[in-house]
Tab-separated table of C-alpha atoms and ligand atoms in Angstrom:
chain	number	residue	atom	x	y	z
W	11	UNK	CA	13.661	-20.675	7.902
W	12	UNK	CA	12.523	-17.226	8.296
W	13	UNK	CA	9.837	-15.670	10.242
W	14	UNK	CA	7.696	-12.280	9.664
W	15	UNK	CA	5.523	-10.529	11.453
W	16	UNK	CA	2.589	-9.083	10.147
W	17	UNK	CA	0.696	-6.449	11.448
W	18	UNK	CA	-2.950	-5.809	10.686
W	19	UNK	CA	-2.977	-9.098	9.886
W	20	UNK	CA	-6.576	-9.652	10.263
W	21	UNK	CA	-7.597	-7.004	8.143
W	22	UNK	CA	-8.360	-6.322	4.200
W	23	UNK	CA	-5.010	-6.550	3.140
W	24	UNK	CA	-2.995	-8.268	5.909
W	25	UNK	CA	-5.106	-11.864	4.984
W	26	UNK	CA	-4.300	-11.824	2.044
W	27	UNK	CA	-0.683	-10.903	2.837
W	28	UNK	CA	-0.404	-13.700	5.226
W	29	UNK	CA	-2.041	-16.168	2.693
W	30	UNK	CA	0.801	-15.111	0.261
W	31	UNK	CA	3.795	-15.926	2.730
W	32	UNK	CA	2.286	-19.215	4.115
W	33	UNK	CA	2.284	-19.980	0.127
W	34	UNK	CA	5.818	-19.287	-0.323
W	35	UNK	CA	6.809	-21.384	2.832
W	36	UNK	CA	7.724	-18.708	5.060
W	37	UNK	CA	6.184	-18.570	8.509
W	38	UNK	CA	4.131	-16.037	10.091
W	39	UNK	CA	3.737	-14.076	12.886
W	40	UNK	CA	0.100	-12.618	12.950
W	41	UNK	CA	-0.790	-9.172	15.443
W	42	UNK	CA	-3.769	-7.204	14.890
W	43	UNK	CA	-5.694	-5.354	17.645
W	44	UNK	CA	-9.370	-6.617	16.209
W	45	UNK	CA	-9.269	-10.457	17.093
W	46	UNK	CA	-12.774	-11.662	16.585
W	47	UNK	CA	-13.904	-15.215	16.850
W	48	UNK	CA	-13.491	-15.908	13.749
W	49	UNK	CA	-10.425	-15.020	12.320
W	50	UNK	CA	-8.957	-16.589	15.793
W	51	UNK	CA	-10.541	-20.022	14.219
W	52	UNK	CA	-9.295	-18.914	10.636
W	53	UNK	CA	-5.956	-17.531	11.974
W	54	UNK	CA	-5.514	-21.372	13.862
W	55	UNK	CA	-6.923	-23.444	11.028
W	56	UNK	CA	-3.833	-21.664	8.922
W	57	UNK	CA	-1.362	-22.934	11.968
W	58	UNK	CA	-0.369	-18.847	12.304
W	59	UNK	CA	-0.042	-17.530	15.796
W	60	UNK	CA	-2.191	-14.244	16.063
W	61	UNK	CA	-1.264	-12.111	18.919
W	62	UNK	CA	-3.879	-9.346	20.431
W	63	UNK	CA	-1.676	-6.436	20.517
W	64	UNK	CA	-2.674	-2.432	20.256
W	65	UNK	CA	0.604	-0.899	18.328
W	66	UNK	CA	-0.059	2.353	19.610
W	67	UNK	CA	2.269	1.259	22.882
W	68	UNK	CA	5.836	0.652	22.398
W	69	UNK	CA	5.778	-2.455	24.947
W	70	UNK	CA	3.252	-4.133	23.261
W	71	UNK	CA	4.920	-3.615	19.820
W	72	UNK	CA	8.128	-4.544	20.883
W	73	UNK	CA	6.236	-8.155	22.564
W	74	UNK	CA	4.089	-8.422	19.313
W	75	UNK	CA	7.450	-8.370	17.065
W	76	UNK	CA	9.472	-10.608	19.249
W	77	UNK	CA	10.538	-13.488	17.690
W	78	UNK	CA	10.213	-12.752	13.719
W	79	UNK	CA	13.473	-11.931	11.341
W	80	UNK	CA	11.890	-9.268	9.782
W	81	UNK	CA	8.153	-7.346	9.968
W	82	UNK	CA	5.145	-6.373	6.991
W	83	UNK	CA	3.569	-3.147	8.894
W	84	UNK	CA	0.031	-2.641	7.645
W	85	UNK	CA	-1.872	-1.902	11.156
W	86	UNK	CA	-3.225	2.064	10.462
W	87	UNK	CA	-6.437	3.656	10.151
W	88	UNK	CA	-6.708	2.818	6.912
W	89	UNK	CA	-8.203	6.053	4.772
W	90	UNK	CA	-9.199	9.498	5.808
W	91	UNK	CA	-12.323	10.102	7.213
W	92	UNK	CA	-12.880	7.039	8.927
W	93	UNK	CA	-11.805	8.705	12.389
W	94	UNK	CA	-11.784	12.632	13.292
W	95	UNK	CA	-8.696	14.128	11.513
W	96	UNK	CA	-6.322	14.603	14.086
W	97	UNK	CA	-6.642	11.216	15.715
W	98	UNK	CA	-5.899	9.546	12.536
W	99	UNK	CA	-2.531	11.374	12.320
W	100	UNK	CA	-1.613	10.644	15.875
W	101	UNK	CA	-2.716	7.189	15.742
W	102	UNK	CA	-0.879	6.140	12.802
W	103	UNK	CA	2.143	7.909	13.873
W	104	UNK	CA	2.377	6.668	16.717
W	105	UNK	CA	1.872	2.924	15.832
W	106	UNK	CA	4.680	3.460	12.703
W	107	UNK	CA	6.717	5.301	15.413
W	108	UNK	CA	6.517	1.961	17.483
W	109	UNK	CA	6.772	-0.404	15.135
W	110	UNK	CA	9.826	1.285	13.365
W	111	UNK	CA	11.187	1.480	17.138
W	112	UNK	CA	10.708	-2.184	18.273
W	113	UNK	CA	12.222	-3.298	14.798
W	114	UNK	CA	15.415	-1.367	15.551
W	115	UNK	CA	15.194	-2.773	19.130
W	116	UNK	CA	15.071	-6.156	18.394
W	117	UNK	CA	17.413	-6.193	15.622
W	118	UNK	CA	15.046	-6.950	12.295
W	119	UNK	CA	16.510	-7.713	9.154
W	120	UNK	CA	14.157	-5.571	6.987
W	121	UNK	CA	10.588	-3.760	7.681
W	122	UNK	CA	8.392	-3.610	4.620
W	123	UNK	CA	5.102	-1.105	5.146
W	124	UNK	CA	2.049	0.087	3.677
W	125	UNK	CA	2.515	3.988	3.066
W	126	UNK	CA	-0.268	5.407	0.454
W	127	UNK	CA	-0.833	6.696	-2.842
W	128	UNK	CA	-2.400	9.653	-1.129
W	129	UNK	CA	1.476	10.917	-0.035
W	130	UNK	CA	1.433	12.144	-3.911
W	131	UNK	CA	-1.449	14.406	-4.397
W	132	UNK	CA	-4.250	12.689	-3.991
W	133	UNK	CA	-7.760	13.898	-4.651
W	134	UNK	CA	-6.189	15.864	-6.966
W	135	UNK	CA	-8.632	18.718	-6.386
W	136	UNK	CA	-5.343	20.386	-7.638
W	137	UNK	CA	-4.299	18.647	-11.007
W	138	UNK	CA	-1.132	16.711	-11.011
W	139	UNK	CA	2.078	18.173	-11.920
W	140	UNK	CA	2.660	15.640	-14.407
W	141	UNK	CA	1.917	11.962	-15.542
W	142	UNK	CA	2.092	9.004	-14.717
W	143	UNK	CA	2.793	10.497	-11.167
W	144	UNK	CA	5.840	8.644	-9.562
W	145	UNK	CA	7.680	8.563	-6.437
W	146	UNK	CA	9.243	11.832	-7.505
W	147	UNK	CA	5.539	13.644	-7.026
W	148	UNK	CA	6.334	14.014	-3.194
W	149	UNK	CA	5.233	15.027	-0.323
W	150	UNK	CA	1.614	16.405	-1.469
W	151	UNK	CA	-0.422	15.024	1.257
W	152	UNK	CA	-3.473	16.623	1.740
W	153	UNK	CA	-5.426	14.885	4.681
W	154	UNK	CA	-3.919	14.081	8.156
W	155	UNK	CA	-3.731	10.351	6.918
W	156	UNK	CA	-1.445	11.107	4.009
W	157	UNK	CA	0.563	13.193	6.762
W	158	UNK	CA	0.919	10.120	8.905
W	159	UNK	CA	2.394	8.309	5.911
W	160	UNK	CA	5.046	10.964	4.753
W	161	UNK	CA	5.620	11.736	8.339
W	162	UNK	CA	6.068	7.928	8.546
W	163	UNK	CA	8.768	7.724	5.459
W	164	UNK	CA	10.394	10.553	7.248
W	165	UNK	CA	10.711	8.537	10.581
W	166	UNK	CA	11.939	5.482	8.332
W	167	UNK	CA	14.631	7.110	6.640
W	168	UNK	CA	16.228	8.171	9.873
W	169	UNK	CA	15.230	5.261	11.932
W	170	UNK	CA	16.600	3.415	8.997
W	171	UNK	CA	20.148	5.472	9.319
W	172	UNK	CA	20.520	4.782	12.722
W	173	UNK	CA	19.639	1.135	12.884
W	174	UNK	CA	21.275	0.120	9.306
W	175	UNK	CA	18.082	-1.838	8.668
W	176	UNK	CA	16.706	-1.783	5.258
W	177	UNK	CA	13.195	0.255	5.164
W	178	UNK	CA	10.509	-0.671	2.099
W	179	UNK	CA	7.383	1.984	1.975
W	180	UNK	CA	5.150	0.471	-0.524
W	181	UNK	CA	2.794	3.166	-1.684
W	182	UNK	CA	0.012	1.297	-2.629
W	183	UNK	CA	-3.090	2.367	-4.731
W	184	UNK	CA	-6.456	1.485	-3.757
W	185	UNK	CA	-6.916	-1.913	-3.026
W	186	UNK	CA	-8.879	-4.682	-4.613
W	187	UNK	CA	-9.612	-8.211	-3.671
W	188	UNK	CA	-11.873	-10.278	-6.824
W	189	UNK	CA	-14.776	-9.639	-4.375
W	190	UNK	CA	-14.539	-5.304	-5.428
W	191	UNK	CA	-14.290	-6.236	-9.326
W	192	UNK	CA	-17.792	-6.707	-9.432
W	193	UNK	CA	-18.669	-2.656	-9.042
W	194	UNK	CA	-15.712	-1.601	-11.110
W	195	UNK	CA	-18.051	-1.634	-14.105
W	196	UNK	CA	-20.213	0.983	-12.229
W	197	UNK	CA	-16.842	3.911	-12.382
W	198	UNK	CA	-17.387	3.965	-16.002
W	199	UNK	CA	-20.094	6.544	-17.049
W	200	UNK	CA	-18.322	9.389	-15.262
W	201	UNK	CA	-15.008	9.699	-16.057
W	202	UNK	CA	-14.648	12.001	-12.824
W	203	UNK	CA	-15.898	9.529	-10.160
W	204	UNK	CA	-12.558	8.350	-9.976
W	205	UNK	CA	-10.202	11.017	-11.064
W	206	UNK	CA	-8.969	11.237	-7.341
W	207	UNK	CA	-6.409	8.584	-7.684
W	208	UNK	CA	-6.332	9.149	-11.323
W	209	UNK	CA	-8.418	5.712	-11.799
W	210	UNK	CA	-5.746	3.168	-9.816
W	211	UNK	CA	-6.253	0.450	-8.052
W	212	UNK	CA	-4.283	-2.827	-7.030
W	213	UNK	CA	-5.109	-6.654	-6.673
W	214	UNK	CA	-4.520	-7.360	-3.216
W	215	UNK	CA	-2.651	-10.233	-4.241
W	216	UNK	CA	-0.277	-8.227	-6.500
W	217	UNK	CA	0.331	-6.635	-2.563
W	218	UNK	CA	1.356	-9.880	-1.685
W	219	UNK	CA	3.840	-10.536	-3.522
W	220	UNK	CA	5.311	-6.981	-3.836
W	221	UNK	CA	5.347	-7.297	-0.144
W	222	UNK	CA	7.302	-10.593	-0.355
W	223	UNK	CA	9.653	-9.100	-3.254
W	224	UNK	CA	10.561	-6.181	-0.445
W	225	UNK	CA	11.335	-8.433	2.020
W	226	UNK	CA	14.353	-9.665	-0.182
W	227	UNK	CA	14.862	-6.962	-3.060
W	228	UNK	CA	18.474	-5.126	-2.985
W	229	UNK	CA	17.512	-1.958	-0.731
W	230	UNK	CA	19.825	-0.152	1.488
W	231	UNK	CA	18.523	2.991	3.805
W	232	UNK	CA	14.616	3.521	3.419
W	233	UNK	CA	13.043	3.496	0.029
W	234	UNK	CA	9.445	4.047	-1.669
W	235	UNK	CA	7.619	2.065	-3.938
W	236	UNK	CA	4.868	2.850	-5.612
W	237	UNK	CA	2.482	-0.391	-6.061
W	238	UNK	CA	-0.487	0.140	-8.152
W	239	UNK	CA	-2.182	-2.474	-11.187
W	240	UNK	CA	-0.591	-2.442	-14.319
W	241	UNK	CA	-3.679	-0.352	-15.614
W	242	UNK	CA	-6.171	1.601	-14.679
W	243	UNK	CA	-9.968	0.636	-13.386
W	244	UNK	CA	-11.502	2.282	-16.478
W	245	UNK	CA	-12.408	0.658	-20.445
W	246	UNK	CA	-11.470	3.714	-22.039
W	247	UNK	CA	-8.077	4.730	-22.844
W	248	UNK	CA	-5.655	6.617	-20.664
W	249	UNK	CA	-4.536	9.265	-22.029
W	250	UNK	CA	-7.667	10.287	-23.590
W	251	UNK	CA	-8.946	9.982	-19.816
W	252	UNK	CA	-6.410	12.673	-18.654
W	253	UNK	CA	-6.481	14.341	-21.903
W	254	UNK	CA	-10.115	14.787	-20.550
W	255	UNK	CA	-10.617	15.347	-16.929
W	256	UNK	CA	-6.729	16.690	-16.361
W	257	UNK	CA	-6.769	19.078	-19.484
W	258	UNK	CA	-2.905	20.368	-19.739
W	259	UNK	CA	-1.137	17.716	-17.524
W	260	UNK	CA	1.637	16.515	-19.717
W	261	UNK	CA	2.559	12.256	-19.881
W	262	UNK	CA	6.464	12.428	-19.351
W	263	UNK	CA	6.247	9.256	-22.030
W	264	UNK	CA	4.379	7.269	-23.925
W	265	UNK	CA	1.597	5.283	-22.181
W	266	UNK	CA	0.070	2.023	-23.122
W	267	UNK	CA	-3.943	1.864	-24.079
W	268	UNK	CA	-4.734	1.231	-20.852
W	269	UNK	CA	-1.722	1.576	-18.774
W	270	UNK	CA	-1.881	3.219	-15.576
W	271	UNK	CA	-1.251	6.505	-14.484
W	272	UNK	CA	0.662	5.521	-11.063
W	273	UNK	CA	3.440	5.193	-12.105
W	274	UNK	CA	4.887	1.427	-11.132
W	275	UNK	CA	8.717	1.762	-13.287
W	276	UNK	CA	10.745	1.786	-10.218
W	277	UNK	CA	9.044	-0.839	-8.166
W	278	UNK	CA	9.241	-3.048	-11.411
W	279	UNK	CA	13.166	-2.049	-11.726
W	280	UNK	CA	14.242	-2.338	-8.110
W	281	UNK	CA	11.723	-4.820	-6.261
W	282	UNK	CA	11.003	-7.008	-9.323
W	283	UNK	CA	7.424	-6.079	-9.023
W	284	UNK	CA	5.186	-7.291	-11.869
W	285	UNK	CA	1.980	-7.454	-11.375
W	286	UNK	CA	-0.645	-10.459	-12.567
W	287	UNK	CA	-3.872	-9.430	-11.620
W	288	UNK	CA	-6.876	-7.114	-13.510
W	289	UNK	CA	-10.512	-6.485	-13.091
W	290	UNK	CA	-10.099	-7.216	-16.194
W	291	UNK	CA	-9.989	-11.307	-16.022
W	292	UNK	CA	-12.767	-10.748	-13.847
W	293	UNK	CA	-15.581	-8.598	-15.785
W	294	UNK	CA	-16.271	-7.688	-19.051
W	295	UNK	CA	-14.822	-4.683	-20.225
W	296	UNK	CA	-17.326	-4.054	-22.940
U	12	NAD	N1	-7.099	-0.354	1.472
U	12	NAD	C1	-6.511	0.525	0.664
U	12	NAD	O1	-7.048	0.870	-0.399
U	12	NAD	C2	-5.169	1.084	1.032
U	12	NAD	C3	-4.522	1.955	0.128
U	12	NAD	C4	-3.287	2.473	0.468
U	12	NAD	C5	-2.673	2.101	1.647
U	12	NAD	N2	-3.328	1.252	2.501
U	12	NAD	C6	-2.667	0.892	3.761
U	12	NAD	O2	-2.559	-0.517	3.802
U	12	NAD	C7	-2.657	-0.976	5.155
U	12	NAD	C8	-3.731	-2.040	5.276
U	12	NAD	O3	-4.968	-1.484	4.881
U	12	NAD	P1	-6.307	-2.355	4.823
U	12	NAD	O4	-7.109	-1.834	3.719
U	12	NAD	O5	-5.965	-3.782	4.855
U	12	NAD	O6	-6.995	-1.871	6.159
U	12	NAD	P2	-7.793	-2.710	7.254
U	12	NAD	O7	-8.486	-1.710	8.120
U	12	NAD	O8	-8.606	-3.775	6.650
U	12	NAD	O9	-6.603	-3.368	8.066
U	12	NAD	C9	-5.847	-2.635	8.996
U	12	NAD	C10	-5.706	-3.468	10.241
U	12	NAD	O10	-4.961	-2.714	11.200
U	12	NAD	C11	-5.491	-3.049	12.480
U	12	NAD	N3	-5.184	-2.004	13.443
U	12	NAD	C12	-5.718	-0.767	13.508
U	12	NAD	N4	-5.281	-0.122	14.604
U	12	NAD	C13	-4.458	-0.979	15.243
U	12	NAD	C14	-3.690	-0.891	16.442
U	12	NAD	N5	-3.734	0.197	17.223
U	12	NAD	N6	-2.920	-1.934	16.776
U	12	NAD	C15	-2.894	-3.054	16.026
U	12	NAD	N7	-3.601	-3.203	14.896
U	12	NAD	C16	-4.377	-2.166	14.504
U	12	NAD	C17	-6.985	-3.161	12.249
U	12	NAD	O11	-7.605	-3.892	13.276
U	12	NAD	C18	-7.042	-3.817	10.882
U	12	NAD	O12	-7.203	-5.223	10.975
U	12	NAD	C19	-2.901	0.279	6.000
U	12	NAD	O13	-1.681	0.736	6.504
U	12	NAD	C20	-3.445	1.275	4.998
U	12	NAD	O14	-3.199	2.611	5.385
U	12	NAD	C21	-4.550	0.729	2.220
């Protein structure tokens, strides 16, 4: 039987994440610093422990972690501009720092983490270099949040050297859960209200289970993964969307109709990543 902590349990993602594992039989470890009523009631009706712990101190990390085989990091500030710039950078760094840290302390098998879309480019105020972007269009952050996630694949790959324990960043596009399908319909008239990602997005149940597929998939050192949907958030054809708003960025192949732009090759390839959820079961496209 194996056990895995997972951080931010309590938040957008991190439910969902621990949904997925309980699913699959594995046991949980939950740690989030927000611990309301509620999801202490929810967190207990699931039979998961949920520990109170702030991962910006080492102690508490290293308590928090104690006892799982292996850890699912997705405690950050989660987007820029939610806190003043520099805290975000120092905040996040120092709770991957920790994390990473108490992993190698206690001897994990494997740490699996949210890193960001944003590590390649994003807005894309300046156009793309190519598409579909991959793991190859790296390091372009452009906010202290993207910072904290390159600086935090940085810290991996060594931490990762040192320790011999297998790193997974999965760089995952905006997230969706069914209950954000409802105002995809309203990204549609302007083709530039969601250039900045180059119209991602991913089912936060599709996180799931490429979070489960690192915990397991052949990796040695520290790897990246971008994790996005299979298409894009918009009814109108890709390429005809970049042809438009990102006039002279050149697809390295050909694309499907609606297939995204982020690209999601070597996470299918390496982590067995296939993902199985669209707005598109969920609205009409038309
Ligand atoms: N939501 C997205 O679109 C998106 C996209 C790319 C990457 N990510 C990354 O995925 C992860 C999860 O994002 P989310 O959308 O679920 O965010 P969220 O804010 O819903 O969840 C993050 C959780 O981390 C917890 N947390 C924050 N500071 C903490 C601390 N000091 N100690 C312990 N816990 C702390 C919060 O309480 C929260 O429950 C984050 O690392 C985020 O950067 C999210």
């Amino acid at each position: 039987m194996t056990t895995v902590a997972v951080t931010g349990a309590t938040g957008k993602t991190g439910r969902v994440v621990v949904t997925g594992l309980l699913e699959h039989g594995i046991d949980v470890l939950a740690v989030d610093v927000a611990v309301s009523a509620a999801a202490r009631a929810e967190f207990d009706a699931l039979g998961v422990p949920l520990t109170r712990a702030d991962l910006t101190d080492y102690g508490q990390a290293v308590d928090a972690l104690a006892g799982a085989d292996s850890v699912i990091h997705l405690a950050n500030i989660p987007a820029p501009g939610l806190a003043p710039a520099a805290h975000t950078l120092t905040t996040n760094t120092a709770m991957n720092d920790n994390v990473f840290l108490a992993a190698a302390r206690l001897k994990l098998s494997r740490v699996v983490w949210a890193s960001s879309e944003t590590t390649l480019g994003l807005p894309f105020d300046v156009p793309p270099r190519y598409a579909p972007v991959d793991e190859d269009h790296y390091p372009y952050p452009t906010t202290t949040y993207a910072l904290s996630k390159v600086a935090g694949e940085t810290t991996a790959a060594h931490i990762a050297e040192w320790s011999g324990i297998p790193f997974v960043a999965l760089r995952l596009s905006n997230v969706h859960t069914p209950e954000d399908y409802a105002r995809v319909p309203g990204y549609w008239a302007d083709a530039r209200s969601r250039r900045w990602n180059l119209w991602g997005y991913v089912d936060a149940r599709d996180v799931a289970a490429a979070c489960r597929q690192a915990l397991t998939a052949p990796v040695t050192g520290a790897q990246s993964f971008v994790i996005a949907a299979a298409d894009t958030i918009m009814n109108r054809p890709s390429a005809e969307l970049l042809a438009e708003v990102f006039p002279g960025v050149r697809l390295t192949r050909e694309i499907g109709t609606y297939e995204t732009l982020l690209g999601i090759d070597r996470a299918r390839e390496v982590l067995g990543y296939q993902p199985q959820h669209s707005w598109r079961d969920a609205v009409d496209a038309t």
